[in-house]
XYZ file of C-alpha atoms in Angstrom:
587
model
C -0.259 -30.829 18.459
C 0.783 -27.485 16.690
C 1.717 -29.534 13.970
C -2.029 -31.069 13.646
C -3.408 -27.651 13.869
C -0.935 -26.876 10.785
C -2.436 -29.675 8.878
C -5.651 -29.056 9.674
C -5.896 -25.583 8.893
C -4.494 -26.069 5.388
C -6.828 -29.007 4.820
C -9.215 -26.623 5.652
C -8.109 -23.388 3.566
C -7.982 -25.969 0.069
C -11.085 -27.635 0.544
C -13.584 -26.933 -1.891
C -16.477 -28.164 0.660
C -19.151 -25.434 0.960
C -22.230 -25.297 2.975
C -24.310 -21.435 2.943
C -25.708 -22.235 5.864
C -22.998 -22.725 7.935
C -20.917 -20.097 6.426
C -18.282 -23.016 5.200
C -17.026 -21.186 1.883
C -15.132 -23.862 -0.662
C -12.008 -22.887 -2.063
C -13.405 -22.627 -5.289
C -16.173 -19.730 -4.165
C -13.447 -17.549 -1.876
C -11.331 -17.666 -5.688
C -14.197 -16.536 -7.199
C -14.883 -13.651 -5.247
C -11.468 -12.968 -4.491
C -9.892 -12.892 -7.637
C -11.864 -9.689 -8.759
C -8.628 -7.963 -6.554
C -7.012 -8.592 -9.379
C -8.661 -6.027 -11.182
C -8.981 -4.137 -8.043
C -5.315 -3.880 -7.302
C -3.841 -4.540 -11.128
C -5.731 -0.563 -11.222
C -4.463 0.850 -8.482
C -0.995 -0.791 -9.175
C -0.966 0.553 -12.535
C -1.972 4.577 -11.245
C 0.305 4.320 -8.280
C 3.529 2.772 -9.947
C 2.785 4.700 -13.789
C 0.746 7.571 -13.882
C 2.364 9.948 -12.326
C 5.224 9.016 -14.786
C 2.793 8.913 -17.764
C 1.066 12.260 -16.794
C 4.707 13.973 -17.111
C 6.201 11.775 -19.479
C 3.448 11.750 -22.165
C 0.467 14.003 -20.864
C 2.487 16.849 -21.133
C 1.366 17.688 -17.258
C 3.640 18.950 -14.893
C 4.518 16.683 -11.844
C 2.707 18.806 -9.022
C -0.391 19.345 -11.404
C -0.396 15.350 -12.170
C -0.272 14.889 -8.017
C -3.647 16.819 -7.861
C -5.216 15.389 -10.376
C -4.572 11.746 -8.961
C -5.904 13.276 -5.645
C -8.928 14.589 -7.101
C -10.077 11.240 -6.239
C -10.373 12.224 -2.650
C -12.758 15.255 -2.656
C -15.297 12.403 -5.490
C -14.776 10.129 -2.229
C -15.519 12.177 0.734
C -19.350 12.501 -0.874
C -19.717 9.398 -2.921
C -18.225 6.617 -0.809
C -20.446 7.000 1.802
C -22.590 7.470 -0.794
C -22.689 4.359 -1.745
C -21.627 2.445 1.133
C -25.601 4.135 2.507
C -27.031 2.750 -0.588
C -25.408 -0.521 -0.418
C -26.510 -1.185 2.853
C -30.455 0.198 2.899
C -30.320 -1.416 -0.653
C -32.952 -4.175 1.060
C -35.377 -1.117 1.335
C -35.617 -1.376 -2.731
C -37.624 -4.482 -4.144
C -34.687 -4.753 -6.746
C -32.478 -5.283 -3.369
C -34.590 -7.918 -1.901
C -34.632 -9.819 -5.001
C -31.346 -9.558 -6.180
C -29.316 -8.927 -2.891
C -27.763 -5.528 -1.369
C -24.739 -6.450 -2.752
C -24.424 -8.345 -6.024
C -26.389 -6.034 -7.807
C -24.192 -3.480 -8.114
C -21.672 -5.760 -10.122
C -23.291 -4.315 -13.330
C -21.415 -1.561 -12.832
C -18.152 -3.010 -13.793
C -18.746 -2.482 -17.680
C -18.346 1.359 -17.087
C -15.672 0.911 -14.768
C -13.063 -0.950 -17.412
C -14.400 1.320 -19.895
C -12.987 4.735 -17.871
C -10.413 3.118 -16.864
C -9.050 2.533 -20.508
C -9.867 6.534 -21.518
C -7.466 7.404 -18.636
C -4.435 6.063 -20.371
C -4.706 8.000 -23.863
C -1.725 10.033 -24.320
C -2.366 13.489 -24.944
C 0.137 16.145 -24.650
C -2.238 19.220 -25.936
C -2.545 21.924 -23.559
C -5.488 20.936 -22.309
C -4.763 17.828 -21.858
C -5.002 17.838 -17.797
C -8.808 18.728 -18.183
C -9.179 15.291 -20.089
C -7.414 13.365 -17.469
C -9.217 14.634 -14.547
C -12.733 14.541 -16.195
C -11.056 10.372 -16.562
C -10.180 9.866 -13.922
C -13.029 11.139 -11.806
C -15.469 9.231 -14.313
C -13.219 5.929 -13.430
C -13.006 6.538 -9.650
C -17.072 7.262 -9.437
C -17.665 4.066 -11.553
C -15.227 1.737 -9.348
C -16.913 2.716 -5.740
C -19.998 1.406 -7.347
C -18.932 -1.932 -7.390
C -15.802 -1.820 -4.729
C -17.324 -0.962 -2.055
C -20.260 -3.519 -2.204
C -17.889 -5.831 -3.223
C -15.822 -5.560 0.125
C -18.290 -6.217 2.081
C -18.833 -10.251 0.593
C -16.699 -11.934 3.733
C -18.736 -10.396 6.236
C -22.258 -10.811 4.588
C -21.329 -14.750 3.400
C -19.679 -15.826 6.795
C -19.174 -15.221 10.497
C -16.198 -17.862 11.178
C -12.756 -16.131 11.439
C -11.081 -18.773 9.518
C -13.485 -18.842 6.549
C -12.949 -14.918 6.606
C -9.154 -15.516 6.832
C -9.442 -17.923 3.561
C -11.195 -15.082 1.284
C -9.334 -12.039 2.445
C -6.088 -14.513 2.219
C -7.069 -15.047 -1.122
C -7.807 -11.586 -1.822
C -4.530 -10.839 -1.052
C -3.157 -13.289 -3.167
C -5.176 -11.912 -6.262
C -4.063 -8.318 -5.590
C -0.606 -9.524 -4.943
C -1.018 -11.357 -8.211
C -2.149 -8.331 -9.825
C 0.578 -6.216 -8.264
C 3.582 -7.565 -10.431
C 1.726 -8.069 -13.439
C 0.828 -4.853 -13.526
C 4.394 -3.765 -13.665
C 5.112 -6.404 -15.735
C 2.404 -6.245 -18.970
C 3.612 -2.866 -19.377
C 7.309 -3.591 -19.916
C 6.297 -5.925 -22.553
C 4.072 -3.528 -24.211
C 7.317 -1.253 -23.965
C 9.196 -3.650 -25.935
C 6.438 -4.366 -28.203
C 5.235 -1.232 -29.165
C 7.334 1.357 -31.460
C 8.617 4.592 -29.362
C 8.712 8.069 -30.836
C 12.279 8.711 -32.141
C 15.089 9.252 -29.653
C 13.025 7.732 -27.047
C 12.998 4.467 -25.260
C 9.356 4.104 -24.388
C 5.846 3.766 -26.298
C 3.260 6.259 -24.740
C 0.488 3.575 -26.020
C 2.112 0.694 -23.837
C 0.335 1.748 -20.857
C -3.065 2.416 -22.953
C -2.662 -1.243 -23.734
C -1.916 -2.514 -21.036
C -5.505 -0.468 -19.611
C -7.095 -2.485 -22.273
C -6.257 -6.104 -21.296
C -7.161 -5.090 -17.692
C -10.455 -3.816 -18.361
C -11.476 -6.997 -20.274
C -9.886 -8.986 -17.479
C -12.347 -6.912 -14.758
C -15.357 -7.806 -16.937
C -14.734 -11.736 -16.475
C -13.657 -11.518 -13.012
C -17.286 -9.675 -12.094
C -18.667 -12.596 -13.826
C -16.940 -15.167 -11.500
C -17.579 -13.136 -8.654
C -21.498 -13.167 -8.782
C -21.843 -16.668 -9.962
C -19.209 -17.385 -6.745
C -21.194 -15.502 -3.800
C -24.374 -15.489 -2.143
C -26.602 -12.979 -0.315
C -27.124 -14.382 3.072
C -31.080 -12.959 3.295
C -31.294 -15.920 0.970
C -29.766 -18.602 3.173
C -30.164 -18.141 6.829
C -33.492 -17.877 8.338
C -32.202 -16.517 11.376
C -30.646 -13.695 9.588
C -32.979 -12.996 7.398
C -35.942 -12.925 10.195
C -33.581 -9.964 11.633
C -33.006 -8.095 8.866
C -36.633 -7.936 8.390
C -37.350 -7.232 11.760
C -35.229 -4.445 11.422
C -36.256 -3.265 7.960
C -39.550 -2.886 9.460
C -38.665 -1.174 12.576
C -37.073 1.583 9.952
C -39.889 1.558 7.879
C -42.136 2.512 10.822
C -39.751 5.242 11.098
C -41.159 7.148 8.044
C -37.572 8.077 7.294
C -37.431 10.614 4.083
C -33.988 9.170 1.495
C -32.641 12.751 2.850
C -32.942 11.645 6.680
C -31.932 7.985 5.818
C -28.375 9.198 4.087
C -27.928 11.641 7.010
C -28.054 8.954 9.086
C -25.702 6.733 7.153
C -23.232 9.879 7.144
C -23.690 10.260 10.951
C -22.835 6.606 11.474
C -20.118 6.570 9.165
C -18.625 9.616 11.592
C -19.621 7.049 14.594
C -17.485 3.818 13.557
C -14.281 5.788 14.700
C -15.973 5.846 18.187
C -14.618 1.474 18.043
C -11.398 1.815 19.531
C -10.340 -1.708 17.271
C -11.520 0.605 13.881
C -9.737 3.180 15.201
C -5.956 1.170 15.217
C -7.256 -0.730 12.138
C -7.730 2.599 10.152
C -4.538 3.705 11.229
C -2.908 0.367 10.394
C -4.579 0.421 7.246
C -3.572 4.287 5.972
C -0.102 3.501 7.166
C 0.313 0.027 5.029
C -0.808 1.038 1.769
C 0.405 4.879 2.294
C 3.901 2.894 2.333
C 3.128 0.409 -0.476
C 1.497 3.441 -2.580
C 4.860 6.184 -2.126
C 7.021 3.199 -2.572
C 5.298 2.324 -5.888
C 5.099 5.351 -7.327
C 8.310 6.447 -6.497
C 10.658 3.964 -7.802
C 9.790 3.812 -10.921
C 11.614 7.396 -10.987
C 14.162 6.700 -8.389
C 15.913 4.100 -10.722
C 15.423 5.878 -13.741
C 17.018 9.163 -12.262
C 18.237 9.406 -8.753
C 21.644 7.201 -9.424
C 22.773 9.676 -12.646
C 25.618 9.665 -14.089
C 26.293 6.691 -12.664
C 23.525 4.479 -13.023
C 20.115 4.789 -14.673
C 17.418 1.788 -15.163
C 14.815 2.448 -17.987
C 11.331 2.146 -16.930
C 10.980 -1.757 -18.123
C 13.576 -3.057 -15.915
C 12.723 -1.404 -13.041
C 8.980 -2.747 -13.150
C 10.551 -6.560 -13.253
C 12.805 -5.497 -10.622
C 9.565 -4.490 -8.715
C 7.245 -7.134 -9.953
C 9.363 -10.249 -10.107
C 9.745 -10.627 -5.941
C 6.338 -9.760 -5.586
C 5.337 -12.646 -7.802
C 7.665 -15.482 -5.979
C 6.590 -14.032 -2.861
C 2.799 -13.876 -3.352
C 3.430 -17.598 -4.560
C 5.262 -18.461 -1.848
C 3.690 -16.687 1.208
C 0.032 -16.562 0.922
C -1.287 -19.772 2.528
C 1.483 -19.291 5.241
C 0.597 -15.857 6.282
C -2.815 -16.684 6.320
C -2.116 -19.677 8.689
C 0.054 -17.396 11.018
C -2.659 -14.475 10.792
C -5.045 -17.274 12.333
C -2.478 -18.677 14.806
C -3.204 -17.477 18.531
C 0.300 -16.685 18.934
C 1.036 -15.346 16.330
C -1.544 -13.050 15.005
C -2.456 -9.885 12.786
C 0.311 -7.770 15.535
C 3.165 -9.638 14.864
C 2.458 -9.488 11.389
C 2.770 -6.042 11.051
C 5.392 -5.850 13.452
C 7.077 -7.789 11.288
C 6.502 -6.197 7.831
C 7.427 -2.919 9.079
C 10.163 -3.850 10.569
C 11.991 -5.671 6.871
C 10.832 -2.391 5.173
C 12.487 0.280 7.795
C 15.944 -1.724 6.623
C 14.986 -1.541 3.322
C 14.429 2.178 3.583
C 18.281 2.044 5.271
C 20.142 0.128 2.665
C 18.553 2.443 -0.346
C 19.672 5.450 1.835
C 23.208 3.839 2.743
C 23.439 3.511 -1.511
C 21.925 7.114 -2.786
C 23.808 8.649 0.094
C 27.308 6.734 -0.411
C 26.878 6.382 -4.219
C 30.287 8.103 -4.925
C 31.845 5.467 -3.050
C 30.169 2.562 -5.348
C 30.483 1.044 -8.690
C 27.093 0.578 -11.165
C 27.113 -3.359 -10.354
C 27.524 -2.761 -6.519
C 24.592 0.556 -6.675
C 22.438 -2.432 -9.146
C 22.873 -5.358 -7.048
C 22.150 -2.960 -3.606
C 18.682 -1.638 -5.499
C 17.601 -5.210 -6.039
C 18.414 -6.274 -2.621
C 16.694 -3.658 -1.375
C 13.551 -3.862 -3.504
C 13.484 -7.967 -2.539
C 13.572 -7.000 1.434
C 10.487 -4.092 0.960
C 8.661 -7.095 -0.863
C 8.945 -9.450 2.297
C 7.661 -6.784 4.470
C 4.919 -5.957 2.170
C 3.548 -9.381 1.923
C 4.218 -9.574 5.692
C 1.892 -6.391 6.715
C 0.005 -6.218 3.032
C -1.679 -9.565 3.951
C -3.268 -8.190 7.256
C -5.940 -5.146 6.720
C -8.302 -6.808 4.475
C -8.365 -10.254 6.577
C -8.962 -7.743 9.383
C -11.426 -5.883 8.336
C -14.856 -7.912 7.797
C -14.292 -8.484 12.198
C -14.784 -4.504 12.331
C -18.478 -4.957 11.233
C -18.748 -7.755 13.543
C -17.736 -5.749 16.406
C -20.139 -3.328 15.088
C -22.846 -5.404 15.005
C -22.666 -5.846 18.796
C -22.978 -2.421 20.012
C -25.503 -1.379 16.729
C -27.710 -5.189 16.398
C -26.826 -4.980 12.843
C -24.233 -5.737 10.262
C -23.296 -2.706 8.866
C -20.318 -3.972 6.680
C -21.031 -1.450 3.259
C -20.252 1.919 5.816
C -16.972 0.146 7.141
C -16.219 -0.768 3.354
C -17.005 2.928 2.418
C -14.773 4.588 5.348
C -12.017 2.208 4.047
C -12.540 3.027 0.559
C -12.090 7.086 1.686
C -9.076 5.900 4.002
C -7.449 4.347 0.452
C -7.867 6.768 -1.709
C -7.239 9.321 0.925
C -3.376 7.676 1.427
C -3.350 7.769 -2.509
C -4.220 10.958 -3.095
C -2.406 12.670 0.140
C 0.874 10.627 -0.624
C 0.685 11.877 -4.630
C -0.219 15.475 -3.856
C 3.171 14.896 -1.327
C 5.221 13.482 -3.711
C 4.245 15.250 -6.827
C 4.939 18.941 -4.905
C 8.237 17.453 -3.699
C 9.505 16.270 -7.106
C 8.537 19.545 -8.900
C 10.313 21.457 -6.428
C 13.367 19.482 -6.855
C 12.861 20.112 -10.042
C 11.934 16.830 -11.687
C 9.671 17.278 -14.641
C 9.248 15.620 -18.578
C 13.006 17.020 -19.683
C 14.424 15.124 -16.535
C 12.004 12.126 -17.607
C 13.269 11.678 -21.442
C 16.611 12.965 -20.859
C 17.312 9.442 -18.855
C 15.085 7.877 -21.082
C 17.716 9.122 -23.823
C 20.618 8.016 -21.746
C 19.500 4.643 -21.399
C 19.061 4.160 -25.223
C 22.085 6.048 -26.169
C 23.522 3.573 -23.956
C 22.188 0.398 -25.763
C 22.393 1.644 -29.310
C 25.988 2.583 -29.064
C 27.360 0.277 -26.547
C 28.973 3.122 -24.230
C 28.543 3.197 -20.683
C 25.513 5.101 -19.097
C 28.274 7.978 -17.783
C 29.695 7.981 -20.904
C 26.498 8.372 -22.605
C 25.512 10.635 -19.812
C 28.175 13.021 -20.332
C 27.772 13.015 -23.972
C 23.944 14.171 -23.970
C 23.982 16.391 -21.206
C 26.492 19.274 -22.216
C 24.211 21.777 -20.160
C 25.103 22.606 -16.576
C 21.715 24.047 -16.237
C 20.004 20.389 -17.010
C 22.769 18.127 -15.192
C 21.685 20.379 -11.771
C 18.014 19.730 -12.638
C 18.770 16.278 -12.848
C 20.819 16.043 -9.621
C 18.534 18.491 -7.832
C 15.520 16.009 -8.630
C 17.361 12.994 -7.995
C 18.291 14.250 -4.326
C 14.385 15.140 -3.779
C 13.256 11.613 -5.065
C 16.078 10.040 -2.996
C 14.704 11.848 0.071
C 11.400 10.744 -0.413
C 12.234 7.161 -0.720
C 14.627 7.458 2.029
C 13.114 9.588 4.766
C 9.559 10.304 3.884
C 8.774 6.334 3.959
C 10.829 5.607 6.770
C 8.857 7.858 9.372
C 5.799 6.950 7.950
C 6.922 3.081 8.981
C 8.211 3.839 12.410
C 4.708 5.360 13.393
C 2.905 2.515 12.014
C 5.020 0.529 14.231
C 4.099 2.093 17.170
C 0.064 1.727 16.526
C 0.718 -2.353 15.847
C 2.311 -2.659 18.985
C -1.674 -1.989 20.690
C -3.265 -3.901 18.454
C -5.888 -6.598 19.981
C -8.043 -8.417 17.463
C -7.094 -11.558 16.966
C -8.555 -15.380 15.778
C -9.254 -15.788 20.166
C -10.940 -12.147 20.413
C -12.772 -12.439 17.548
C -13.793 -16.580 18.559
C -14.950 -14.979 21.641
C -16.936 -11.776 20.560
C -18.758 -14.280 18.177
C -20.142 -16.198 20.419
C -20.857 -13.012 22.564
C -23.212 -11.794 19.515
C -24.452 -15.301 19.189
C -25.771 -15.457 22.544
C -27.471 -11.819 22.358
C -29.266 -12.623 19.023
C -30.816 -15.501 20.185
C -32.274 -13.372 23.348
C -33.247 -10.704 21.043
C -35.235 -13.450 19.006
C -37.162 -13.434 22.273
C -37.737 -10.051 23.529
C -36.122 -6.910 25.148
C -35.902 -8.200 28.726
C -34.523 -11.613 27.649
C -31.546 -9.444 26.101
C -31.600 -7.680 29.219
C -31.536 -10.250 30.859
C -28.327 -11.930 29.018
C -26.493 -8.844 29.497
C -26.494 -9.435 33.382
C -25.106 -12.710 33.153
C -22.719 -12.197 30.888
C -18.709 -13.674 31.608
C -16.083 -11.225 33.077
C -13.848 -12.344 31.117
C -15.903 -12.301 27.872
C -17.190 -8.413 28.931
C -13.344 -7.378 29.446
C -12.589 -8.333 25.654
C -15.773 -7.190 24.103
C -15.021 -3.328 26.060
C -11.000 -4.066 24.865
C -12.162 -4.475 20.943
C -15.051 -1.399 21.564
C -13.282 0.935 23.577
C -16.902 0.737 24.527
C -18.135 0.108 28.503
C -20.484 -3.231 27.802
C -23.505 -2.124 30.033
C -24.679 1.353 28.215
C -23.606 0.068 24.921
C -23.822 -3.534 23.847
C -26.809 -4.399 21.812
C -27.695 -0.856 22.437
C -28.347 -0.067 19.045
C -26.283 3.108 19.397
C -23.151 4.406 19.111
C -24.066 7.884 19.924
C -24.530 8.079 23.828
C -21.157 8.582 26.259
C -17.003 9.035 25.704
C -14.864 6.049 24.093
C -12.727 4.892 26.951
């Protein structure tokens, strides 16, 4: 039988049958939509894994200055995500919205978006040079909410079913994942491609080229994305009748824009009042604050911590990095989505899972940094690659999981508030990312310049490694040789240490308390199966009148009200189908 289900399910995840009004979305549609993570997560990939070693290494910015200027990005986020997340979702207030959908409209704003996103990767080591790369980067970040955060929000507007969900944020993942070793990769080519100033290794323009290819790449993949998705106002008459109803209970409300965005910021506060949100947030800042330190940190780590005895330039270690993550992505994606929909298997053990393959990661990089005396360069090479291979299992393991997860939160939403409020979930996720970005680089960037890594420490083992190939010496030898001050080989040491730490220690703790939150976790393909049907029921009484949802909340199943106040944290009498989260304590 379990094998049936197997078959099934991937019979189910290829097919390319789709039908709007049952929410059945065809392969070819959840590709569509999904692959703009590509773009997504080829941008992120490239700031987390390379700017910070850009910034230092050709911006002329020192490491904890470059930290705070990736982390600007937060303090443009706490206003404009919600921001737009407000305007995404009151967007059917506009006439432009109900004509063109609260959604889809804001994929015009992806021309901008590649645009910025190529001016932040201009190498300019002038002294002002900072000021240029935070007005950038702020431009880029404002420009990419604009159409992220709408864009998130596509599963839960173009389908209810927990499988069909699982198929586009599956595929999702696999686009990002995709993205993730490309990323790393395209620049190591342009490395190799593109001359390097003299004594140096590197090109500064092989990242600004790289930039280039992805913004043209983001342009097509909006383009696939709104000829691939649908506005459901457009194909269910159900929903539509109750988004009207509801647009003109608000209208009646003679709401100013002013009141209407406090409200939106006063409900974005409320969705950490749903207990499942609560874990899932948690869950969430603890996945990709692992994925994000990891990436950005061992670029650097392999470049520096393992002098004299071992450095890899900055092209290697990006295949070492990327290659994994491409078999892997390959290999894994239609599996973990099949064992995030299995009932006994789940989104828990998942994590559980993930976190667990990347704590021993974390140990065998410590065991080789902290025993590194003790090895030879092909042992400390082959341990680093082994290592690297084991974080990529976990990753794919507990990577896969928030974004399948998270069009269910505006489901269990929707049954305490009537409504699906997907674009403020999308924008409090948005915040939660670039808050894990931003904390994680301010973190790492103050730790590395105190240990005293900065652009001398960069191109010193940028000059080792070519030293190295020109002349055919070993990387000690050619160590040794270049470094003649005692002042420069205890910077290098010094920052090596730091960077080891971080990798080390810093990740590790953060992976142990993520453990701990999956253990609780409840939301799963039979919760979610179950509160469905629970909303189901309660729209079709509200279709009716007050009383008849009154009426349905008296006879609802034990059973069914014990899950629904498990996934709330809610109790189901004073708040289901309340339309209000702001009444009594969260259990």
């Amino acid at each position: 039988m379990g094998e049936e289900n197997k078959k099934s399910f991937f019979k189910e995840f290829f097919s390319f049958k789709t039908d709007k009004e049952k929410g059945i979305i065809g392969f070819q549609n959840a590709l569509g939509v999904g692959a703009w993570d590509m773009f997504n997560s080829g941008t992120g990939g490239l700031v987390g894994s390379w700017l910070l070693y850009f910034l230092t290494s050709f911006g002329g910015v020192n490491p904890g200055i470059a930290a705070i200027l990736i982390s600007v990005r937060l303090f443009v986020d706490m206003i404009w995500a919600p921001i737009v997340a407000a305007i995404s979702d009151d967007f059917y207030r506009f006439a432009v919205g109900r004509k063109y959908g609260r959604r889809r409209f804001f994929l015009i704003f992806s021309i901008p978006t590649s645009i910025s996103f190529v001016l932040v990767w201009i190498p300019i080591a002038a002294g002002w040079s900072w000021l240029y790369y935070l007005l950038a980067f702020v431009l880029f970040d404002f420009c990419l909410d604009l159409i992220m955060i709408p864009w998130e929000t596509l599963p839960a507007e173009m389908t209810e079913d927990f499988t069909q969900r699982n198929k586009m944020g599956t595929i999702r993942m696999w686009a990002g994942g995709i993205a993730q070793p490309c990323i790393t990769i395209v620049p190591s080519i342009f490395m190799r491609l593109l001359p390097a100033a003299d004594g140096l290794q590197t090109s500064p323009w092989a990242l600004f080229a790289t930039a280039v290819l992805w913004g043209i790449m983001g342009l097509i993949l909006t383009y696939f994305v709104f000829i691939s998705s649908w506005d459901p106002i457009f194909i269910s008459k159900e929903r539509r009748e109750i988004i009207l109803n509801n647009l003109s209970e608000q209208k009646k409300s003679l709401e100013t824009p002013l009141k209407i965005f406090a409200r939106q910021f006063s409900n974005l506060a409320m969705t950490l009042k749903i207990k499942t949100f609560r874990k899932h947030l948690v869950l969430y800042f603890s996945t990709f604050g692992v994925i994000d330190s990891y990436t950005t940190i061992f670029v650097i780590f392999a470049t520096v911590s393992f002098l004299p005895r071992l450095t890899i330039d900055p092209a290697a270690a990006g295949v070492i990095l990327a290659v994994p993550l491409l078999i892997m992505t390959f290999a894994f994606a239609p599996i973990g989505s099949w064992l995030i929909n299995h009932s006994k298997f789940g989104p828990q053990k998942m994590y559980i899972i993930g976190f667990s393959s990347i704590l021993i990661s974390c140990t065998v990089y410590g065991i080789t940094y902290f025993g590194r005396e003790a090895f030879n360069e092909q042992v400390i090479y082959t341990a680093i690659l082994v290592a690297s291979c084991i974080f990529t299992f976990g990753r794919q393991f507990m990577g896969s999981v928030p974004w399948v997860v998270f069009p269910m939160m505006a489901d269990i939403d929707e049954i305490i508030s009537r409504d699906k409020r997907a674009g403020i979930y999308a924008g409090a996720m948005s915040f939660v990312r670039k808050f894990t970005n931003a904390a994680f680089n301010i973190i790492i960037g103050s730790i590395m310049g105190i240990a005293g890594y900065s652009q001398i420490v960069s191109q010193t083992a940028d000059r080792v490694i070519k030293y190295h190939t020109d002349n055919g010496v070993s990387i000690e030898s050619a160590y040794h040789t270049l470094v003649t001050s005692s002042e420069l080989n205890a910077s290098i040491q010094n920052a090596g240490t730091g960077i080891a730490i971080l990798m080390v220690f810093f990740i590790g703790v953060l992976v142990i308390w993520a453990m701990w939150n999956a253990i609780t976790f409840k939301l799963n393909s039979n919760t979610h199966r179950i509160l469905m049907t629970e909303i189901k029921r309660l729209r079709s009484a509200a279709l009716e009148s007050n009383e008849e949802v009154k009426a349905a909340k008296a006879t609802v199943d034990p059973e069914t009200k014990k899950i629904v106040e498990e996934l709330t944290g809610l109790p189901y009498d004073q708040y289901v189908w309340s339309g209000n989260l702001a009444q009594r304590k969260t259990r």
